[in-house]
Every structure is written in structure tokens, then in C-alpha cells.
Coordinates of C-alpha atoms in Angstrom, one line a residue:
X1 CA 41.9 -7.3 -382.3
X2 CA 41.0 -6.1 -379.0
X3 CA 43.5 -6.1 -376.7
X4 CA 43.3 -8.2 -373.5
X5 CA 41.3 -8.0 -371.0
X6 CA 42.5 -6.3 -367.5
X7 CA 40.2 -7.0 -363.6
X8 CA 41.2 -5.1 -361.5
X9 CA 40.0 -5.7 -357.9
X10 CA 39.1 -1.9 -355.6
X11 CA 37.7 -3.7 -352.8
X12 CA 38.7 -5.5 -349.5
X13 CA 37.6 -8.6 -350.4
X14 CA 38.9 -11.3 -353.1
X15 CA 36.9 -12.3 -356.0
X16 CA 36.8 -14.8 -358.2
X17 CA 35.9 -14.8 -362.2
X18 CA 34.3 -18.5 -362.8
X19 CA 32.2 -18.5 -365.7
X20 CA 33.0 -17.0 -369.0
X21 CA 29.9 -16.5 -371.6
X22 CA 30.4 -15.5 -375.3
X23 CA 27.7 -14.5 -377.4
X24 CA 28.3 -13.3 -380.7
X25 CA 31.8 -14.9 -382.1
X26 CA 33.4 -17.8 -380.7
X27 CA 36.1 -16.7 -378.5
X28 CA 40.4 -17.2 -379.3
X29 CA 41.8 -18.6 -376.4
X30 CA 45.5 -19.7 -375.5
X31 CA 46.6 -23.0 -374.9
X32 CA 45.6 -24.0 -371.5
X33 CA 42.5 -21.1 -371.2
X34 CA 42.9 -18.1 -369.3
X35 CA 46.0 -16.9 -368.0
X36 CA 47.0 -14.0 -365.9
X37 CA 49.5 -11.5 -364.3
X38 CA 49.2 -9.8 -361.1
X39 CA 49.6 -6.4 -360.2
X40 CA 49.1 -4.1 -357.4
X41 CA 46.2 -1.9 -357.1
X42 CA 44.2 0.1 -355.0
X43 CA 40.6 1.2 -354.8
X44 CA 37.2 2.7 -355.3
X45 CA 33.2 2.7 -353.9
X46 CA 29.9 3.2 -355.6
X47 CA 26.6 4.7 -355.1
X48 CA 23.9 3.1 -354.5
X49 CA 21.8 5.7 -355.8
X50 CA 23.0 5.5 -359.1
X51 CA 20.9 4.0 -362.0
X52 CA 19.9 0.4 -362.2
X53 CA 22.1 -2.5 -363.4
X54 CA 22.2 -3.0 -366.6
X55 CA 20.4 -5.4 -368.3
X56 CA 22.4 -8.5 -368.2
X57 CA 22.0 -11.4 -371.1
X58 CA 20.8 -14.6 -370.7
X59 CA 23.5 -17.4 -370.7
X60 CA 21.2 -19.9 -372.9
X61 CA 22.4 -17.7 -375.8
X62 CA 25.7 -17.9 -375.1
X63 CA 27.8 -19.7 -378.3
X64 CA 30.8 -20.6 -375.9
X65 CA 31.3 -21.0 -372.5
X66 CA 33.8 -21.7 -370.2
X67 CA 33.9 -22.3 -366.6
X68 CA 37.3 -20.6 -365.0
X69 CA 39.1 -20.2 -361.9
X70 CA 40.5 -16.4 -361.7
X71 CA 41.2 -15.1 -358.4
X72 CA 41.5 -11.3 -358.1
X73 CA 42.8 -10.5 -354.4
X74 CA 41.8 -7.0 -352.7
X75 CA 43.7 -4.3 -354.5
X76 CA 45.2 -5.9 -357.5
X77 CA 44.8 -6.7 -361.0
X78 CA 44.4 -9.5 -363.4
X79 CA 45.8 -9.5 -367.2
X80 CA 43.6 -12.0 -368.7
X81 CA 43.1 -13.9 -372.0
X82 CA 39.5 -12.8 -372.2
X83 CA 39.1 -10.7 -375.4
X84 CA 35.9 -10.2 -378.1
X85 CA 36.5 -11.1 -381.4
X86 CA 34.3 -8.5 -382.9
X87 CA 32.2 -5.2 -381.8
X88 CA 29.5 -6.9 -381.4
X89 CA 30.8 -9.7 -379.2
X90 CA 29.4 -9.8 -375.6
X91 CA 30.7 -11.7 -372.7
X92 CA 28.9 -12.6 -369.8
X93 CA 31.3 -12.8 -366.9
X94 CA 30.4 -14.2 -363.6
X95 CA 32.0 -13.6 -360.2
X96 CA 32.0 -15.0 -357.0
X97 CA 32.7 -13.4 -353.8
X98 CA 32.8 -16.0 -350.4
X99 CA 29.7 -18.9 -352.3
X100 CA 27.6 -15.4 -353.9
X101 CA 27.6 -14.6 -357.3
X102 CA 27.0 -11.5 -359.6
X103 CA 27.0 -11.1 -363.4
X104 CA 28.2 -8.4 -365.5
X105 CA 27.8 -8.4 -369.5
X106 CA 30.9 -6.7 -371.5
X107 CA 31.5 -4.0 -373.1
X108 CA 29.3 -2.3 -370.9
X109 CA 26.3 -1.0 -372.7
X110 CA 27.1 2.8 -371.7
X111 CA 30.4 4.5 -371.0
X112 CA 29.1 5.0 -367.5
X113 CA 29.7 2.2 -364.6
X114 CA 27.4 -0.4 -364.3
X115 CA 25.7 -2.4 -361.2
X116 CA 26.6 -6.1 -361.5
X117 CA 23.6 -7.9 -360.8
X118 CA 23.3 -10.2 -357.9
X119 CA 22.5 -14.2 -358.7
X120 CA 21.0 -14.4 -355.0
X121 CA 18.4 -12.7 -352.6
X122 CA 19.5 -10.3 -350.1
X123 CA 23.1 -10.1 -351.4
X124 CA 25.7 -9.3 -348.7
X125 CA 28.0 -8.1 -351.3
X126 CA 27.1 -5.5 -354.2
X127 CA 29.2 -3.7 -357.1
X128 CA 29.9 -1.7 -359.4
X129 CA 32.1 -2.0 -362.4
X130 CA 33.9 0.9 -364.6
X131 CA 34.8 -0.4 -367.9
X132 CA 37.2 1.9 -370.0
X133 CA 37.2 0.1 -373.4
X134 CA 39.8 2.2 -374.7
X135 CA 42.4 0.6 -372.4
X136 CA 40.0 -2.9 -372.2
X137 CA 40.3 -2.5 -368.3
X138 CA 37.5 -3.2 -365.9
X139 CA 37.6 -1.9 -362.3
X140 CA 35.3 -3.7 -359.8
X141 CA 34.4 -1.4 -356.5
X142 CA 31.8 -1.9 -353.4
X143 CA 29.1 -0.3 -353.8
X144 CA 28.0 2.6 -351.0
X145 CA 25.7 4.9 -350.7
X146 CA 26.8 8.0 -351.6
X147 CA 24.5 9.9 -349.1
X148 CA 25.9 8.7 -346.3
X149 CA 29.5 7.2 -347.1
X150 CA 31.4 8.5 -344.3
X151 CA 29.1 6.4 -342.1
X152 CA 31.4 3.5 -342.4
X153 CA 34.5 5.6 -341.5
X154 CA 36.1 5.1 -337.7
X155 CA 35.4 8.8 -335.5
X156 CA 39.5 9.1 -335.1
X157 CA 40.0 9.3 -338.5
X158 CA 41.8 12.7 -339.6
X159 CA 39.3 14.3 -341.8
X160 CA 42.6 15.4 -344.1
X161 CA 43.5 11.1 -344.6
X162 CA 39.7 10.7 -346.5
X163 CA 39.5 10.7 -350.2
X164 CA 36.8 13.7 -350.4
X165 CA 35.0 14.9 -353.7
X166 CA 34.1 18.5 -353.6
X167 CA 32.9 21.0 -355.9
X168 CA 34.5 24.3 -357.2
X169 CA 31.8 27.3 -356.8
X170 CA 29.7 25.2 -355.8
X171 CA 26.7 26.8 -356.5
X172 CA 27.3 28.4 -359.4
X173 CA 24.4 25.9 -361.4
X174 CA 22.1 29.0 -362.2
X175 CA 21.6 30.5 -365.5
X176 CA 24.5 32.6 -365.8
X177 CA 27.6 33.9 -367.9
X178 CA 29.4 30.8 -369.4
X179 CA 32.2 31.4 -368.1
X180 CA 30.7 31.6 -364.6
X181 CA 28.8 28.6 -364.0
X182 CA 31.0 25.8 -362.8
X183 CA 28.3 23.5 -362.0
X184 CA 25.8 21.4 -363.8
X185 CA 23.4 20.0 -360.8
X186 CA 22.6 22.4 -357.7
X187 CA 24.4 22.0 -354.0
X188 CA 21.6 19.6 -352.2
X189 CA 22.1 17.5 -355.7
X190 CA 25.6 17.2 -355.3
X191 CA 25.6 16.4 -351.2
X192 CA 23.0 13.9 -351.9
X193 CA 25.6 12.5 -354.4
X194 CA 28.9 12.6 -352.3
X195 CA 30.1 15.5 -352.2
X196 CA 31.7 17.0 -349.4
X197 CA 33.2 20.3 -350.1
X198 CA 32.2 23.3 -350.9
X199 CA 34.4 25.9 -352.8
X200 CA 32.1 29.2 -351.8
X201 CA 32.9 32.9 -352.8
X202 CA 31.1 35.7 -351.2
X203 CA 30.6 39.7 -351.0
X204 CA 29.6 41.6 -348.3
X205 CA 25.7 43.3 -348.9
X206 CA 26.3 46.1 -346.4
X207 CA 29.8 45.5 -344.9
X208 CA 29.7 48.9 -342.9
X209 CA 26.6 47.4 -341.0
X210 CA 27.7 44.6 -338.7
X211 CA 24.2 43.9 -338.0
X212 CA 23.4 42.9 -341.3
X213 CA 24.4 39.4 -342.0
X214 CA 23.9 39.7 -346.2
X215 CA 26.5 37.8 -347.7
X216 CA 25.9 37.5 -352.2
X217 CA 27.2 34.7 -354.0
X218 CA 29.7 35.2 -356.6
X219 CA 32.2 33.6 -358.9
X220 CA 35.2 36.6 -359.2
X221 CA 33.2 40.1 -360.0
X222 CA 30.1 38.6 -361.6
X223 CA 26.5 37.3 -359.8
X224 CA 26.3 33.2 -359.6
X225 CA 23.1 33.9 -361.6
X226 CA 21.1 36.5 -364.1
X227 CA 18.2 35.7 -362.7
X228 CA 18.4 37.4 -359.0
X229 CA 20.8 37.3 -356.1
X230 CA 22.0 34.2 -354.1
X231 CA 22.9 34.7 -350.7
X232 CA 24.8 32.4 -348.8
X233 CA 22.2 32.2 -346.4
X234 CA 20.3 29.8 -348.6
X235 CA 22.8 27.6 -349.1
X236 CA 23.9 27.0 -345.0
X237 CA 20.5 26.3 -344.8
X238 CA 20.2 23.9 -347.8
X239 CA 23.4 22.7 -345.6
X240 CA 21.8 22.1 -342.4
X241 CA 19.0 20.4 -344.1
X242 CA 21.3 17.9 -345.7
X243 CA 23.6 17.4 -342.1
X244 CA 19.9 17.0 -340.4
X245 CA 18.9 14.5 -342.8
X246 CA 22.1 12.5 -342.7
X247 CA 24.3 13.0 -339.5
X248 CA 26.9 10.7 -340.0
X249 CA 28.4 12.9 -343.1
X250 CA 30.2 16.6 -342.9
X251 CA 30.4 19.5 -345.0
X252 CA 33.9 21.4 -345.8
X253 CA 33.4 24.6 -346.7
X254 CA 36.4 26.5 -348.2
X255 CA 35.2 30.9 -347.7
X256 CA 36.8 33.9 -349.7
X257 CA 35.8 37.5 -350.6
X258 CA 35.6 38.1 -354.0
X259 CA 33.4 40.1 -355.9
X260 CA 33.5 44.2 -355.8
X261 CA 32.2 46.7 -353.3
X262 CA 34.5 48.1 -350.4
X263 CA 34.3 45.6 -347.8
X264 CA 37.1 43.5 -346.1
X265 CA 38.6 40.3 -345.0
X266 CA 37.9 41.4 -341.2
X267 CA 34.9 42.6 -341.9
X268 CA 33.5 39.1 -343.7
X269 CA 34.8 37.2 -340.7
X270 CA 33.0 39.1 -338.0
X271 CA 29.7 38.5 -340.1
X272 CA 30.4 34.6 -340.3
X273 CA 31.2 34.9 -336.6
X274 CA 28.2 36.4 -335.2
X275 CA 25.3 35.2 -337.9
X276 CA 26.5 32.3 -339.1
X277 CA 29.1 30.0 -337.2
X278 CA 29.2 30.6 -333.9
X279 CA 27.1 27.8 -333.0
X280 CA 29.2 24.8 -332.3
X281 CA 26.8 22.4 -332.8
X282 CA 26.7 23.6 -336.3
X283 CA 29.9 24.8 -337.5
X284 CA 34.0 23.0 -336.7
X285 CA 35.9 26.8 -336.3
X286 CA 38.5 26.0 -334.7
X287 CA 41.8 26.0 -336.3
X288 CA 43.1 22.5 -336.6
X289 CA 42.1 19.4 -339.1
X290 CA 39.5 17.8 -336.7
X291 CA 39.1 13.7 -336.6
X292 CA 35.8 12.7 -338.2
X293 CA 33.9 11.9 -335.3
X294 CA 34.5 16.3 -334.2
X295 CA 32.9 17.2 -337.9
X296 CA 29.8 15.1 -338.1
X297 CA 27.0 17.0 -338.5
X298 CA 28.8 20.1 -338.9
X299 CA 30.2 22.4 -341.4
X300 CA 33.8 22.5 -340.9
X301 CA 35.1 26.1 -341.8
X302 CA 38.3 26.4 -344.2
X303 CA 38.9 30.2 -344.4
X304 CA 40.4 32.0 -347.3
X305 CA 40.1 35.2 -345.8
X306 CA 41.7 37.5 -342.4
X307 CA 40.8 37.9 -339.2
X308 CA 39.4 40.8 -337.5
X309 CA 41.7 41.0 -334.7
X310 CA 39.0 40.0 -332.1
X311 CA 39.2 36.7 -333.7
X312 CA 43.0 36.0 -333.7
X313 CA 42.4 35.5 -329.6
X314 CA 40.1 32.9 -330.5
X315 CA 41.1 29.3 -329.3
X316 CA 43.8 30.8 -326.5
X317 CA 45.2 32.6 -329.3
X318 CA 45.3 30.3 -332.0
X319 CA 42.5 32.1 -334.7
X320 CA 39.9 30.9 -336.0
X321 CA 38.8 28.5 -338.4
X322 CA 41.1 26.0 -340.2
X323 CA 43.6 28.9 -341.9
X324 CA 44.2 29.2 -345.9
X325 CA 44.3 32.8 -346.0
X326 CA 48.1 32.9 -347.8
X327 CA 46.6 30.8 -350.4
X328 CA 49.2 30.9 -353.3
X329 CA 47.7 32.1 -356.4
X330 CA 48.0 29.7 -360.0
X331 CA 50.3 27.0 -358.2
X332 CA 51.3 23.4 -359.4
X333 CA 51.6 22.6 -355.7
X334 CA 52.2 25.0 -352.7
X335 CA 51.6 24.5 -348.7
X336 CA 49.9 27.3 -346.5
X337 CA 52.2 28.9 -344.1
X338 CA 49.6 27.1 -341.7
X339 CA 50.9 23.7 -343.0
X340 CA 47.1 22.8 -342.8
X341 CA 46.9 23.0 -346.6
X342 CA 48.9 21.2 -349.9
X343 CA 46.9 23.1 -353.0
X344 CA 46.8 22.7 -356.7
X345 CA 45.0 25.5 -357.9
X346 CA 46.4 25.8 -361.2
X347 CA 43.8 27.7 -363.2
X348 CA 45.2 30.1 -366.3
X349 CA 44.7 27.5 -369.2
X350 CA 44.6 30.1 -371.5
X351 CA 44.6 27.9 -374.7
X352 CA 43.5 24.3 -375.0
X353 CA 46.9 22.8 -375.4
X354 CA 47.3 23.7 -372.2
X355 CA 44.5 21.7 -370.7
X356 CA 47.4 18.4 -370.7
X357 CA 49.3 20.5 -368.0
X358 CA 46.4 21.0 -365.9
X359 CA 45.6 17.4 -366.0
X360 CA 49.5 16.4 -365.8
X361 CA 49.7 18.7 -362.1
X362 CA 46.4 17.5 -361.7
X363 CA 47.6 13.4 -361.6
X364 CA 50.9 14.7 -359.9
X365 CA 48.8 16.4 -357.0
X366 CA 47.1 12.8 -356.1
X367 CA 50.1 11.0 -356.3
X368 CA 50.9 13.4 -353.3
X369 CA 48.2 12.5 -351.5
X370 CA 48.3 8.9 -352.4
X371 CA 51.6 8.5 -350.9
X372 CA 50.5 9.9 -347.2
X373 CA 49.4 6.9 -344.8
X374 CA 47.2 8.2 -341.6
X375 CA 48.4 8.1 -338.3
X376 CA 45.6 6.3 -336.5
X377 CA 45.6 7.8 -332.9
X378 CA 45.9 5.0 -330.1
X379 CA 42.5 4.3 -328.0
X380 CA 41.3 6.4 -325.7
X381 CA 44.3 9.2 -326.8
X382 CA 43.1 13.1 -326.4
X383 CA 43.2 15.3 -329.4
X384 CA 45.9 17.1 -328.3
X385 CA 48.5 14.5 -327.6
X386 CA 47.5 12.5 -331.4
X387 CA 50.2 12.0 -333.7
X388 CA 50.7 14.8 -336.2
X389 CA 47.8 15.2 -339.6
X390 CA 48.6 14.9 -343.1
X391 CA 47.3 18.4 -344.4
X392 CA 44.6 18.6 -347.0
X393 CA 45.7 18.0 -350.4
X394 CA 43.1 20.1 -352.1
X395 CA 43.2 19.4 -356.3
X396 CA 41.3 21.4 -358.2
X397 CA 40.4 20.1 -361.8
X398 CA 39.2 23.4 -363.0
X399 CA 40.3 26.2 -365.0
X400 CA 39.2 28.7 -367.6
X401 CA 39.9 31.4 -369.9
X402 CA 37.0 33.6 -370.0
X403 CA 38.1 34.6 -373.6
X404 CA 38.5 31.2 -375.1
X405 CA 35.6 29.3 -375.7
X406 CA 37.1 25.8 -375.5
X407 CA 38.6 27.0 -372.2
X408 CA 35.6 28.0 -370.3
X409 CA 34.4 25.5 -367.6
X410 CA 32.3 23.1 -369.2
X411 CA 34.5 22.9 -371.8
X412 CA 37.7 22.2 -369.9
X413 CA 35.6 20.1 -367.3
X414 CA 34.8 17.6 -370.3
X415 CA 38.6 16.5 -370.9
X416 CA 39.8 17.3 -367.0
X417 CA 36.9 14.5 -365.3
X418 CA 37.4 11.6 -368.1
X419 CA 41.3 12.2 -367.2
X420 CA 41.0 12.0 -364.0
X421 CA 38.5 8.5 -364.1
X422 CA 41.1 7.0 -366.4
X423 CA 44.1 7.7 -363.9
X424 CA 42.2 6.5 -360.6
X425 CA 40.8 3.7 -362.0
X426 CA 43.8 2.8 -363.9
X427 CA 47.1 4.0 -362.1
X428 CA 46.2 5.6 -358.8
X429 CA 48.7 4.4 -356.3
X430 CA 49.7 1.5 -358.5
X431 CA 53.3 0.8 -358.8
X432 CA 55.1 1.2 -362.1
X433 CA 54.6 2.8 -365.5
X434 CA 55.1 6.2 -363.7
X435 CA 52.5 5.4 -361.1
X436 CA 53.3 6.5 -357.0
X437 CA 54.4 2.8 -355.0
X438 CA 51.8 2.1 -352.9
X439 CA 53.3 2.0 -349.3
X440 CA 50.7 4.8 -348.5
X441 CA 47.1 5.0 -348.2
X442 CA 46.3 5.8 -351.5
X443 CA 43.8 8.7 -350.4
X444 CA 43.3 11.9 -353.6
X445 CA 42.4 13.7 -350.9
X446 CA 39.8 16.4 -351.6
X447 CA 39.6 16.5 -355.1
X448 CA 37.5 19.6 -356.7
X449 CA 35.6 19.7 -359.9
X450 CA 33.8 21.4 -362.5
X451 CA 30.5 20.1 -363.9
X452 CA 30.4 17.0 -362.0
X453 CA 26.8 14.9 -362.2
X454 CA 26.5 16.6 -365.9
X455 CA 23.8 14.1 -367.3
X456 CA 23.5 11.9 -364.5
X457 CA 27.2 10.8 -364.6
X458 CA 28.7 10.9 -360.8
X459 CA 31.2 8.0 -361.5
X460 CA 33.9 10.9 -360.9
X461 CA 32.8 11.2 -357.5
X462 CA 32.1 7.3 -357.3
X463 CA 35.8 6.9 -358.2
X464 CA 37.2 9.3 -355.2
X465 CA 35.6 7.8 -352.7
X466 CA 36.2 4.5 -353.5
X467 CA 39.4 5.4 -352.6
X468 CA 38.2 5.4 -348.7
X469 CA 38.9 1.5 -349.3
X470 CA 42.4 0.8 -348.4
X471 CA 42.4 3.2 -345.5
X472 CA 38.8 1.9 -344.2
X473 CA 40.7 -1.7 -344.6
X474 CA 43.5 -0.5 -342.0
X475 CA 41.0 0.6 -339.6
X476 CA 39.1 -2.2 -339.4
X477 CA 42.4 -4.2 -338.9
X478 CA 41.5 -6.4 -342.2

């Protein structure tokens, strides 16, 4: 017998379950109907550019029915009565948010989230459920539109307090090695669905010749694709186009040197400097976590490379671009000597059993996060005299062994992202059962994967910025 079923609520408003339908196999229900337990939650979004609602069945089918009275509150969860008899039992729930109603069927008919359809016109209220049957736990989140989701966000918001999904060589989608693409969808794919940062690796084309601005893409010492060079010229561009498009949003992008050739950390940082970002109205250089309202529009530069020593006067002395440079190498969890940056980078899973560890520092990393809560500056407060920033906590889910099969990216990316669904939908910042207390904010900060949108499936990225919720609550004084 199924087990029962958990609501839990990922938005700021309560909602209600009123209306049970089951077609199929007459339901088992306690004495007295439903009953529940309340727990403490947190939250998550969706995209409105995902696929269509499901289709949702008819209630004139239904063999029992039962009207309810169920109230989820914002950020909690409901242990219910409501369980099928039988695989192939549906049940048509309806709920009710302030008089409007929407209907979801479950199961859901994919392993994918599903758009809850709207009973009324013009619905002032849409979302999105995640259904993991395994656990028979349904997580209900606002829907947003992935494009533009930091539209909703307050300007003197630390960019380091947002829940940000990113992707890890980002542009590493061509046909290539299989152990060198990362990515299943290209870079404007994954902007227009959310994501946020870039995890970009470069080589100098002619580093002796500062007026040559030719900067390859590359993943270690091997091309991004076997089909012709990528420059990185493409992809500020594809950048731009995106920021153009949809000014509200901005672009992290994390820089290193890697591939082969003879050229040098100061070297890559005067080409960025003069043919690339030295246009503020295009690129955030200067070496601090800016508030939202500074990025919009702009790249904002994390740099995983030196300076030329030009560039260490920049900003009365300060550098240049938000600084990673001392970047430890295969850590569980180590801060920049810049304090600017909290990484998980853990990457050497060099046999399969090994892939529980990644995703065990993985959850540990956005407990991390989860705990921080955002120091709000006061109105009309400068920059400068702001409280103190959380750092970034940047997690990445990714890891390979370029001699293992089942380790390469894809591979690894196929137990990592389910893992990490389960655990935000689940237990992120959720008291108890091993779970972080929720007296913070409950951001994952920026969370980095592999093979994200693989077959159409963004709920990953629907699940981290969801997270946005509790913290968009507190600014809105809710």
C-alpha cells in the first residue's frame, strides 16, 4: 500500500485542499477523513515556459468523492490520509488559493512537474506541482517565468542572498569528447531557462599580441567542440543579446585559463580588460558582491585568474573583478582568501560509489547557504556603509573521471540532478531528520550543474529558484 500522502506548500500564500476525487478504486480512509501533521518548509518557483498542464480528468468519472478542508500555510507541509489503492488509481485534487481554484490529477502522468490547471479566467495565482512518487510527496510552487525571474527581486538585494542556477562549462553542448561536454542544451537555451551563471574556461589565441582579443573555449586541455573553434566572443555576444532582450536579469560569469599554449593569468586579464569588459554598462568589475539593482543588464565578472599588475590599482587599489583566483582545488567546502567565495568543487569521483559523497557534500554545501539570512540595507543607505554580504556559496554537482565510463558527465549528472530535486523539494531548510533549522533564508545559493534541460526537463533549475520565495517574502514585508 502506498504510503501517505505529503503537500507541501513553497509559496507565500496559504492554500487550501477542498475536493478529493478518486477514480479507479474506492479510497481507505480513517475514521473522521483526512487528517494531518504540520511541518515546516520552505520553497520553490516555476517556469512559465515549461510544457503545458497536464491533461486533468474529468470529475463525472470520479467513483468517490469527498469535499475537505486542508489548509497548507506558506512554507510548510501536510501529512495527509490521501493514498491510492492501486497503480492505477487517480485522484483528482482541487485547491483553493483566496475564492480561485486549480486542479491537479495524481500520480502525475510524467516524472516531470506539472502545471495545475486553473478553474477560472485570468487566474491571479498559477502553479506548478513536483510529485516524487517514490516518497508520495507533492511540492506545490508559484509559477515564474524563468526568463525574467529576477524581475520580481528588490534592487538592494545582495546578489550572493539569491538562490542562482548556473551551469558548469557552460558551453560545452557541441559535439565533442564525452568526457568534455557538460551540457545538453546550448548557452541562450539555458539563459532563456534560468540560468544565471556561467562556468567559462578560456585560452589565449595569440597571448604575445595584446591587440588580439582571441580568446578559445575549452574544457581542461581539450576544444569544447570537434567541429571548429569557439571563441568566447560568441558567447558575450549571445550574452548581450539575452541582457538586451531581458534587462531586469544578470549574468555571472566565473573566468579561468585552462587549456595549453604559453600564455598567462596577467596576460588573459589585460585582454578581458581592454576588448571585452571595460565597458561599464556592460560588464560589473569591480571587486565586491554588487546588490541586484548594480548587475542588471550586465555581466558581473568572477575571476579565477591574476592580475596584471596595472589592474591591482584598479578601484583605488582594490583589483579588479570579484576575486577567486586562490580557488582551492577538489574541496568539500573552502572560502577564498577574498572571503567573497564559499566553494564546493569536489570533482575526482573516480568510481561510482563515490558519486554518494559528491551528492552527500553536495546537500551539506546548501545547508550552508540555507542557513545565511540577508542583511537588507536600510533605505536610502550608500553601498559602502551596507551591512556586510553573505559570500557566494557556489555548489557544483559535477564531476568525472575521464577513464570511467559511468563517471563521465552525463553519467554522473543523471544521479547528481534527481538527488539534488529530491533534497530541495523534500528537506531543504526543513527542520529535523538531518535537515538545517530554518531561522535563515533558505537560499542554495548558486548551484552549478551538468546536463541540465537534458530532454526538456528544467525542474532542477525550477527547484533553485523557487527558493527566491522565502527571501522575496521578507522583502516585501509579507
Amino acid at each position: 500500500m502506498a504510503s501517505p500522502l505529503v503537500i507541501r506548500n513553497v509559496t507565500s500564500k496559504p492554500i487550501e485542499l477542498k475536493r478529493c476525487e478518486y477514480h479507479g478504486m474506492a479510497p481507505s480512509l480513517s475514521r473522521g477523513g483526512l487528517t494531518n501533521i504540520s511541518h515546516n518548509v520552505t520553497s520553490l518557483f516555476r517556469s512559465a515556459t515549461s510544457p503545458a498542464a497536464a491533461p486533468v480528468s474529468e470529475p463525472t468519472n470520479s467513483f468517490v468523492h469527498q469535499d475537505v478542508s486542508i489548509r497548507v500555510e506558506p512554507f510548510t507541509s501536510i501529512q495527509t490520509d490521501i493514498r491510492p489503492q492501486s497503480t492505477n488509481e487517480t485522484i483528482h485534487l482541487t485547491f483553493e488559493t483566496e475564492g480561485e481554484q486549480h486542479v491537479l490529477d495524481t500520480p502525475t502522468p510524467t516524472s516531470n512537474s506539472t502545471v495545475l490547471k486553473p478553474l477560472s479566467e485570468n487566474p491571479r495565482f498559477n502553479y506548478t506541482a513536483v510529485h516524487l512518487l517514490e516518497h508520495s510527496h507533492l511540492t506545490l510552487y508559484s509559477s515564474a517565468n524563468l526568463q525574467t525571474w529576477m524581475r520580481s527581486l528588490r534592487d538592494d538585494t545582495p546578489l550572493s542572498a539569491l538562490s542562482i542556477p548556473g551551469t558548469h562549462n557552460s558551453p560545452t553542448c557541441h559535439k565533442a569528447l564525452p568526457s568534455v561536454r557538460c551540457q545538453a542544451t546550448s548557452p541562450p537555451e539555458q539563459l532563456d531557462n534560468g540560468v544565471r551563471f556561467f562556468d567559462i574556461r578560456v585560452q589565449l589565441e595569440a597571448p604575445e599580441d595584446p591587440t588580439k582579443d582571441g580568446l578559445i573555449l575549452v574544457h581542461g586541455v581539450f576544444p569544447i567542440s570537434l567541429t571548429g573553434t569557439k571563441y568566447l566572443r560568441g558567447l558575450v555576444n549571445e550574452v548581450y543579446a539575452f541582457l538586451d532582450r531581458n534587462p531586469s536579469e544578470t549574468v555571472i560569469m566565473s573566468l579561468k585559463r585552462e587549456g595549453t599554449g604559453n600564455g598567462t593569468d596577467a596576460q588573459l586579464s589585460r585582454i578581458l580588460k581592454d576588448h571585452y569588459a571595460g565597458d561599464p554598462s556592460r560588464w560589473f568589475t569591480a571587486p565586491r558582491i554588487p546588490y541586484l539593482g548594480e548587475a542588471r543588464g550586465k555581466i558581473v565578472l568572477i575571476r579565477r585568474f591574476g592580475l596584471d599588475d596595472s589592474l591591482r590599482q584598479e578601484w583605488g587599489g582594490a583589483g579588479w573583478g570579484i576575486d577567486a583566483e586562490n580557488w582551492a582545488d577538489n574541496t568539500p567546502n573552502a572560502t577564498c582568501p577574498s572571503g567573497d567565495v564559499c566553494v564546493q568543487d569536489f570533482y575526482e569521483v573516480l568510481e561510482t560509489v563515490n558519486i554518494e559523497k559528491k551528492i552527500q557534500y553536495s546537500q551539506e554545501h546548501l545547508e550552508r547557504a540555507a542557513k545565511c539570512v540577508c542583511a537588507l540595507p536600510a533605505p536610502d543607505q550608500h553601498a559602502d556603509d551596507a551591512p556586510p554580504k553573505q559570500p557566494f556559496y557556489i555548489n557544483f554537482l559535477t564531476a568525472s573521471n575521464f577513464w570511467k565510463v559511468g563517471c563521465w558527465p552525463e553519467k554522473i549528472a543523471a544521479q547528481l540532478n534527481p538527488a539534488i530535486i529530491d533534497f530541495l523539494c523534500r528537506k531543504h531548510n526543513e527542520p529535523g531528520d538531518g535537515g538545517p533549522d530554518q531561522s535563515g533564508d533558505g537560499s542554495t545559493g548558486i548551484v552549478v550543474c551538468d546536463w541540465v534541460g537534458y530532454k526538456g526537463n528544467w525542474d532542477l533549475v525550477r527547484c533553485i529558484v523557487g527558493m527566491n520565495a522565502k527571501l522575496e517574502m521578507r522583502e516585501q514585508g509579507l
